[in-house]
Short mmCIF file of C-alpha atoms (C1' of nucleotides) in Angstrom, two decimals:
data_model
loop_
_atom_site.label_atom_id
_atom_site.label_comp_id
_atom_site.label_asym_id
_atom_site.label_seq_id
_atom_site.Cartn_x
_atom_site.Cartn_y
_atom_site.Cartn_z
CA UNK A 1 -4.65 25.18 64.55
CA UNK A 2 -6.85 22.95 62.57
CA UNK A 3 -5.39 21.03 59.72
CA UNK A 4 -2.86 23.08 57.81
CA UNK A 5 -3.89 23.81 54.31
CA UNK A 6 -3.34 20.89 52.00
CA UNK A 7 -2.11 22.36 48.80
CA UNK A 8 -2.89 20.44 45.66
CA UNK A 9 -0.01 18.60 44.06
CA UNK A 10 0.43 18.40 40.29
CA UNK A 11 -0.42 14.72 40.49
CA UNK A 12 -3.67 15.43 42.21
CA UNK A 13 -4.59 18.11 39.75
CA UNK A 14 -3.85 15.76 36.89
CA UNK A 15 -6.01 13.07 38.45
CA UNK A 16 -8.85 15.51 38.89
CA UNK A 17 -8.63 16.63 35.29
CA UNK A 18 -8.57 13.07 34.10
CA UNK A 19 -11.54 12.28 36.28
CA UNK A 20 -13.58 15.14 34.91
CA UNK A 21 -12.65 14.13 31.42
CA UNK A 22 -13.84 10.62 32.13
CA UNK A 23 -17.09 11.31 33.99
CA UNK A 24 -17.73 14.99 33.43
CA UNK A 25 -17.82 17.77 35.98
CA UNK A 26 -20.11 17.36 38.97
CA UNK A 27 -19.42 13.66 39.40
CA UNK A 28 -17.05 14.20 42.26
CA UNK A 29 -17.97 11.14 44.30
CA UNK A 30 -17.85 8.99 41.23
CA UNK A 31 -14.39 10.23 40.41
CA UNK A 32 -13.24 9.49 43.92
CA UNK A 33 -14.49 5.94 43.75
CA UNK A 34 -12.70 5.19 40.51
CA UNK A 35 -9.68 2.98 41.30
CA UNK A 36 -7.79 4.91 38.70
CA UNK A 37 -7.90 8.05 40.83
CA UNK A 38 -8.68 6.89 44.34
CA UNK A 39 -5.03 6.44 45.25
CA UNK A 40 -3.87 9.88 44.27
CA UNK A 41 -6.95 11.58 45.61
CA UNK A 42 -7.24 9.53 48.77
CA UNK A 43 -6.83 12.56 50.99
CA UNK A 44 -9.46 14.59 49.17
CA UNK A 45 -13.21 14.69 49.63
CA UNK A 46 -15.81 15.08 46.93
CA UNK A 47 -16.30 18.64 48.09
CA UNK A 48 -12.59 19.23 47.82
CA UNK A 49 -12.73 18.11 44.23
CA UNK A 50 -15.60 20.44 43.54
CA UNK A 51 -13.80 23.37 45.10
CA UNK A 52 -10.56 22.67 43.33
CA UNK A 53 -12.30 22.38 40.00
CA UNK A 54 -13.87 25.73 40.61
CA UNK A 55 -10.50 27.29 41.35
CA UNK A 56 -8.87 25.76 38.30
CA UNK A 57 -11.64 26.98 36.08
CA UNK A 58 -10.39 30.51 36.29
CA UNK A 59 -7.22 29.40 34.59
CA UNK A 60 -8.36 28.50 31.11
CA UNK A 61 -5.65 30.33 29.25
CA UNK A 62 -2.63 28.94 27.55
CA UNK A 63 0.99 29.06 28.44
CA UNK A 64 3.70 31.20 26.93
CA UNK A 65 3.25 34.70 28.16
CA UNK A 66 5.67 35.95 30.74
CA UNK A 67 2.84 36.62 33.07
CA UNK A 68 1.65 33.07 32.79
CA UNK A 69 5.12 31.85 33.48
CA UNK A 70 5.19 33.93 36.59
CA UNK A 71 1.93 32.49 37.79
CA UNK A 72 3.03 29.00 36.95
CA UNK A 73 6.14 29.50 38.95
CA UNK A 74 4.08 30.66 41.84
CA UNK A 75 1.84 27.64 41.70
CA UNK A 76 4.76 25.32 41.28
CA UNK A 77 6.42 26.88 44.19
CA UNK A 78 3.48 26.03 46.35
CA UNK A 79 3.14 22.61 44.88
CA UNK A 80 6.73 21.64 45.52
CA UNK A 81 6.64 22.83 49.07
CA UNK A 82 3.57 20.79 49.67
CA UNK A 83 5.06 17.83 47.89
CA UNK A 84 7.98 17.85 50.22
CA UNK A 85 5.34 17.08 52.61
CA UNK A 86 3.85 15.94 55.71
CA UNK A 87 7.18 15.79 57.38
CA UNK A 88 7.65 19.45 56.78
CA UNK A 89 4.39 20.11 58.46
CA UNK A 90 5.24 17.89 61.35
CA UNK A 91 8.61 19.42 62.02
CA UNK A 92 7.12 22.84 61.71
CA UNK A 93 4.47 22.01 64.22
CA UNK A 94 6.91 20.49 66.62
CA UNK A 95 9.56 23.08 66.41
CA UNK A 96 9.45 25.79 68.94
CA UNK A 97 11.38 28.91 68.33
CA UNK A 98 14.61 27.38 69.52
CA UNK A 99 14.42 24.52 67.13
CA UNK A 100 13.76 26.88 64.30
CA UNK A 101 16.82 28.80 65.32
CA UNK A 102 18.86 25.68 65.46
CA UNK A 103 17.80 24.61 62.05
CA UNK A 104 18.90 27.85 60.56
CA UNK A 105 22.06 28.09 62.56
CA UNK A 106 23.21 24.75 61.33
CA UNK A 107 22.04 25.11 57.81
CA UNK A 108 24.32 22.71 56.17
CA UNK A 109 23.10 21.21 53.03
CA UNK A 110 25.33 18.27 52.86
CA UNK A 111 26.67 16.76 49.72
CA UNK A 112 24.06 15.06 47.61
CA UNK A 113 25.30 11.64 48.56
CA UNK A 114 24.72 10.39 52.06
CA UNK A 115 23.71 13.26 54.19
CA UNK A 116 20.34 13.59 52.65
CA UNK A 117 18.22 13.13 55.66
CA UNK A 118 14.66 14.06 55.04
CA UNK A 119 15.10 17.08 57.17
CA UNK A 120 17.93 18.54 55.19
CA UNK A 121 16.02 17.97 52.02
CA UNK A 122 13.13 19.87 53.39
CA UNK A 123 15.38 22.66 54.47
CA UNK A 124 16.91 22.79 51.04
CA UNK A 125 13.54 22.80 49.46
CA UNK A 126 12.41 25.74 51.51
CA UNK A 127 15.54 27.69 50.81
CA UNK A 128 15.35 27.11 47.12
CA UNK A 129 11.73 27.95 46.86
CA UNK A 130 12.57 31.17 48.58
CA UNK A 131 15.28 31.70 46.03
CA UNK A 132 12.89 31.21 43.17
CA UNK A 133 10.51 33.50 44.86
CA UNK A 134 13.14 36.17 45.15
CA UNK A 135 14.25 35.68 41.61
CA UNK A 136 10.91 36.53 40.19
CA UNK A 137 10.96 39.79 42.07
CA UNK A 138 14.53 40.72 41.46
CA UNK A 139 13.57 42.76 38.44
CA UNK A 140 16.42 43.79 36.24
CA UNK A 141 16.87 44.85 32.68
CA UNK A 142 16.71 41.45 31.04
CA UNK A 143 13.51 40.14 32.44
CA UNK A 144 12.55 38.53 29.20
CA UNK A 145 15.55 36.29 28.96
CA UNK A 146 15.25 35.43 32.59
CA UNK A 147 11.65 34.47 32.09
CA UNK A 148 12.63 32.25 29.23
CA UNK A 149 15.02 30.30 31.37
CA UNK A 150 12.57 30.14 34.16
CA UNK A 151 10.06 28.63 31.81
CA UNK A 152 12.53 25.98 30.85
CA UNK A 153 13.26 25.28 34.46
CA UNK A 154 9.61 25.04 35.29
CA UNK A 155 9.14 22.48 32.61
CA UNK A 156 12.10 20.46 33.76
CA UNK A 157 11.00 20.64 37.35
CA UNK A 158 7.57 19.39 36.48
CA UNK A 159 9.13 16.50 34.61
CA UNK A 160 11.37 15.55 37.46
CA UNK A 161 8.71 15.87 40.08
CA UNK A 162 6.81 13.03 38.51
CA UNK A 163 9.38 10.80 40.05
CA UNK B 1 -3.94 54.27 45.68
CA UNK B 2 -5.29 51.92 48.26
CA UNK B 3 -7.17 53.06 51.27
CA UNK B 4 -5.19 55.37 53.52
CA UNK B 5 -3.55 53.34 56.21
CA UNK B 6 -5.56 53.01 59.33
CA UNK B 7 -3.39 52.22 62.29
CA UNK B 8 -4.74 50.04 65.02
CA UNK B 9 -5.70 51.82 68.23
CA UNK B 10 -5.05 50.30 71.66
CA UNK B 11 -8.80 49.87 72.06
CA UNK B 12 -9.02 47.89 68.87
CA UNK B 13 -6.09 45.72 69.82
CA UNK B 14 -7.63 45.05 73.20
CA UNK B 15 -10.92 44.10 71.59
CA UNK B 16 -9.14 41.75 69.23
CA UNK B 17 -7.30 40.07 72.06
CA UNK B 18 -10.49 39.73 74.06
CA UNK B 19 -12.24 38.30 71.03
CA UNK B 20 -9.55 35.71 70.46
CA UNK B 21 -9.65 34.82 74.12
CA UNK B 22 -13.39 34.32 73.91
CA UNK B 23 -13.66 32.39 70.65
CA UNK B 24 -10.12 31.36 69.84
CA UNK B 25 -7.98 32.40 66.89
CA UNK B 26 -9.45 31.84 63.45
CA UNK B 27 -12.94 32.95 64.41
CA UNK B 28 -12.57 36.40 62.92
CA UNK B 29 -16.07 36.80 61.58
CA UNK B 30 -17.54 35.51 64.80
CA UNK B 31 -15.55 38.00 66.80
CA UNK B 32 -16.74 40.80 64.56
CA UNK B 33 -20.37 39.81 65.02
CA UNK B 34 -20.13 39.78 68.79
CA UNK B 35 -21.90 42.90 70.12
CA UNK B 36 -19.18 43.12 72.72
CA UNK B 37 -16.58 43.91 70.05
CA UNK B 38 -18.52 45.05 67.03
CA UNK B 39 -18.55 48.68 68.08
CA UNK B 40 -14.84 49.03 68.58
CA UNK B 41 -14.00 46.97 65.55
CA UNK B 42 -16.67 48.40 63.28
CA UNK B 43 -14.14 49.70 60.78
CA UNK B 44 -12.26 46.40 60.55
CA UNK B 45 -12.93 43.39 58.41
CA UNK B 46 -12.46 39.78 59.36
CA UNK B 47 -9.36 39.75 57.21
CA UNK B 48 -8.07 42.81 59.01
CA UNK B 49 -8.44 40.95 62.29
CA UNK B 50 -6.58 37.99 60.93
CA UNK B 51 -3.76 40.16 59.61
CA UNK B 52 -3.47 42.13 62.81
CA UNK B 53 -3.36 38.98 64.88
CA UNK B 54 -0.57 37.73 62.69
CA UNK B 55 1.40 40.93 63.11
CA UNK B 56 0.98 40.83 66.85
CA UNK B 57 2.09 37.23 66.86
CA UNK B 58 5.28 38.05 65.05
CA UNK B 59 6.20 40.45 67.77
CA UNK B 60 5.37 37.93 70.46
CA UNK B 61 7.18 34.98 68.94
CA UNK B 62 10.09 36.54 67.19
CA UNK B 63 10.70 36.00 63.54
CA UNK B 64 9.65 32.82 61.91
CA UNK B 65 12.24 30.54 60.45
CA UNK B 66 10.85 31.11 57.03
CA UNK B 67 11.41 34.82 57.13
CA UNK B 68 14.89 34.26 58.44
CA UNK B 69 15.65 31.87 55.65
CA UNK B 70 14.51 34.43 53.16
CA UNK B 71 16.72 37.10 54.61
CA UNK B 72 19.65 34.79 54.86
CA UNK B 73 19.35 33.95 51.24
CA UNK B 74 19.15 37.59 50.35
CA UNK B 75 22.27 38.39 52.27
CA UNK B 76 24.05 35.40 50.93
CA UNK B 77 23.34 36.65 47.50
CA UNK B 78 24.78 40.04 48.22
CA UNK B 79 27.89 38.76 49.91
CA UNK B 80 28.61 36.08 47.43
CA UNK B 81 31.61 36.33 45.17
CA UNK B 82 31.08 35.31 41.64
CA UNK B 83 32.47 31.95 40.72
CA UNK B 84 32.37 31.59 37.01
CA UNK B 85 32.77 27.96 36.20
CA UNK B 86 31.28 25.92 38.94
CA UNK B 87 27.97 24.80 40.14
CA UNK B 88 27.45 25.70 43.69
CA UNK B 89 25.35 25.03 46.69
CA UNK B 90 25.06 26.61 50.03
CA UNK B 91 27.13 24.66 52.45
CA UNK B 92 27.09 26.59 55.61
CA UNK B 93 25.50 29.49 57.34
CA UNK B 94 26.63 30.46 60.78
CA UNK B 95 24.01 31.55 63.18
CA UNK B 96 22.36 34.85 63.66
CA UNK B 97 24.03 37.96 62.38
CA UNK B 98 26.52 36.07 60.33
CA UNK B 99 24.09 34.90 57.74
CA UNK B 100 26.01 37.19 55.47
CA UNK B 101 28.85 34.77 55.70
CA UNK B 102 26.90 32.09 54.03
CA UNK B 103 29.19 30.83 51.39
CA UNK B 104 29.11 28.66 48.42
CA UNK B 105 31.13 25.62 47.71
CA UNK B 106 31.52 23.92 44.44
CA UNK B 107 30.12 20.57 43.74
CA UNK B 108 29.54 18.46 40.75
CA UNK B 109 26.05 17.71 39.71
CA UNK B 110 26.98 14.47 38.03
CA UNK B 111 28.17 12.90 41.21
CA UNK B 112 28.17 9.08 41.05
CA UNK B 113 26.16 8.84 44.22
CA UNK B 114 23.23 10.37 42.52
CA UNK B 115 21.12 7.52 41.37
CA UNK B 116 18.17 7.57 39.10
CA UNK B 117 18.42 8.45 35.47
CA UNK B 118 21.92 9.71 35.10
CA UNK B 119 21.48 10.38 31.45
CA UNK B 120 18.67 12.80 31.94
CA UNK B 121 20.66 14.56 34.57
CA UNK B 122 23.48 15.13 32.18
CA UNK B 123 21.20 16.45 29.52
CA UNK B 124 19.58 18.65 32.07
CA UNK B 125 22.95 19.85 33.15
CA UNK B 126 23.92 20.84 29.64
CA UNK B 127 20.69 22.59 29.04
CA UNK B 128 20.87 24.64 32.15
CA UNK B 129 24.55 25.37 31.89
CA UNK B 130 23.86 26.80 28.50
CA UNK B 131 21.12 28.88 29.97
CA UNK B 132 23.37 30.20 32.67
CA UNK B 133 26.07 30.91 30.18
CA UNK B 134 23.75 32.93 28.03
CA UNK B 135 22.34 34.64 31.00
CA UNK B 136 25.71 35.78 32.19
CA UNK B 137 26.58 37.16 28.81
CA UNK B 138 23.35 38.97 28.38
CA UNK B 139 24.28 41.51 30.99
CA UNK B 140 22.02 42.92 33.57
CA UNK B 141 22.32 44.47 36.94
CA UNK B 142 21.73 41.35 38.94
CA UNK B 143 22.97 38.60 36.73
CA UNK B 144 25.11 37.25 39.51
CA UNK B 145 22.18 36.69 41.76
CA UNK B 146 20.24 35.12 38.98
CA UNK B 147 23.02 32.74 38.26
CA UNK B 148 23.21 31.88 41.90
CA UNK B 149 19.60 31.00 42.10
CA UNK B 150 19.72 28.91 39.01
CA UNK B 151 22.72 27.08 40.34
CA UNK B 152 20.91 26.25 43.51
CA UNK B 153 17.96 25.16 41.47
CA UNK B 154 20.17 22.76 39.59
CA UNK B 155 21.15 21.17 42.81
CA UNK B 156 17.53 20.79 43.74
CA UNK B 157 16.90 19.04 40.48
CA UNK B 158 19.67 16.59 41.15
CA UNK B 159 18.22 15.83 44.53
CA UNK B 160 14.78 15.30 43.12
CA UNK B 161 16.00 12.94 40.49
CA UNK B 162 17.44 10.77 43.19
CA UNK B 163 14.09 10.04 44.74
"C1'" DC C 1 -28.82 10.08 54.93
"C1'" DT C 2 -25.83 11.26 50.70
"C1'" DG C 3 -24.09 14.44 47.35
"C1'" DT C 4 -23.71 18.79 44.82
"C1'" DA C 5 -23.93 23.87 44.07
"C1'" DG C 6 -22.76 28.02 45.48
"C1'" DG C 7 -21.89 31.71 48.75
"C1'" DG C 8 -19.00 32.69 52.74
"C1'" DT C 9 -14.70 32.45 55.54
"C1'" DT C 10 -9.95 31.52 56.65
"C1'" DA C 11 -4.81 30.93 55.89
"C1'" DG C 12 -0.97 32.35 54.16
"C1'" DG C 13 1.95 34.33 50.59
"C1'" DG C 14 2.59 38.74 48.47
"C1'" DT C 15 2.44 43.83 48.08
"C1'" DT C 16 2.10 48.55 49.54
"C1'" DT C 17 2.75 52.32 52.61
"C1'" DA C 18 4.77 55.13 56.18
"C1'" DT D 1 15.19 49.34 54.93
"C1'" DT D 2 11.77 47.57 58.05
"C1'" DA D 3 7.27 46.66 59.95
"C1'" DA D 4 2.43 47.39 59.97
"C1'" DA D 5 -1.34 47.50 57.17
"C1'" DC D 6 -3.49 45.89 53.23
"C1'" DC D 7 -4.37 42.68 48.99
"C1'" DC D 8 -5.06 38.22 46.45
"C1'" DT D 9 -6.90 33.90 46.25
"C1'" DA D 10 -6.41 28.73 47.04
"C1'" DA D 11 -8.31 25.95 50.28
"C1'" DC D 12 -11.79 25.07 53.24
"C1'" DC D 13 -16.65 25.68 55.57
"C1'" DC D 14 -21.71 26.22 55.81
"C1'" DT D 15 -26.25 25.67 54.19
"C1'" DA D 16 -29.96 24.79 50.96
"C1'" DC D 17 -31.91 21.57 48.39
"C1'" DA D 18 -32.40 17.68 45.41
#
DNA sequence: CTGTAGGGTTAGGGTTTA
DNA sequence: TTAAACCCTAACCCTACA
């Protein structure tokens, strides 16, 4: 009902880290005022920064383990969905059950070229994130090799997402 | 392992509904504290209330689009025929019970219409195609589904690179 | 009044159980 | 296999106190 949760994007997390590195933890308002970060973090409050930093603190470990890859995938999943944005939220809010039905019924992810209305992109995004989600649960005998490829994909995705 | 399941009684459901009517949804702790409901709901937590309200909502509203998308993808995966050499995307899914008919159509990732850094796309393509190739050879009970998901992921990457 | 620290609560994805 | 119940935790809220 209130504002939907605003999940942190990789860009925002990076800005926060950079800010803490520059001013130290606890200087949330200072970080927000810095022109270097104010753009990216414009939708965040000083308290938001504090809370996010607290959440990130639990993750101090390195990358490489399969478990870490799984978690990374999970976080990325959320990040991408959020990144695809405000429009997603808007359409979700607007759509009554019938619209939701219609969207699914006409699920046509056009060719990459023209058709890419924002809406179809969002739809694609959701579908694919679901796919990734399913993949990580699909189990199977060669989990290790799968995880390896997923790690590669995660890395590539993060690269691409930086525009 | 967990606590034995405790099914909701009609009294509890009624109290929950009354509580939401009085304070609005999202005020779970407040509802619990209200002497009017605290007796009936004494064995429930605020999170329990939230979860129950969600379950009741699903019944009232029908399935959400997200859940439908997830199922559709699952079915698509099962119904899909393996197509060895091509990249594929979902192109169509007829409504309702025919989600199983969702099919895949081939497309090229290096399509000229895709702007942005074409070179990186190609490299990405090679990298991932190699991954898929290895994956398919490695054997495994659900390699087909894995390949499908990765293929869809590739398409997502091409879309992202365009922005 | 402004900002931070820290405990508390909610939202929503995920998992388990019947 | 599905749906209700339950779990995990990021995101957000509340309050004390500098």
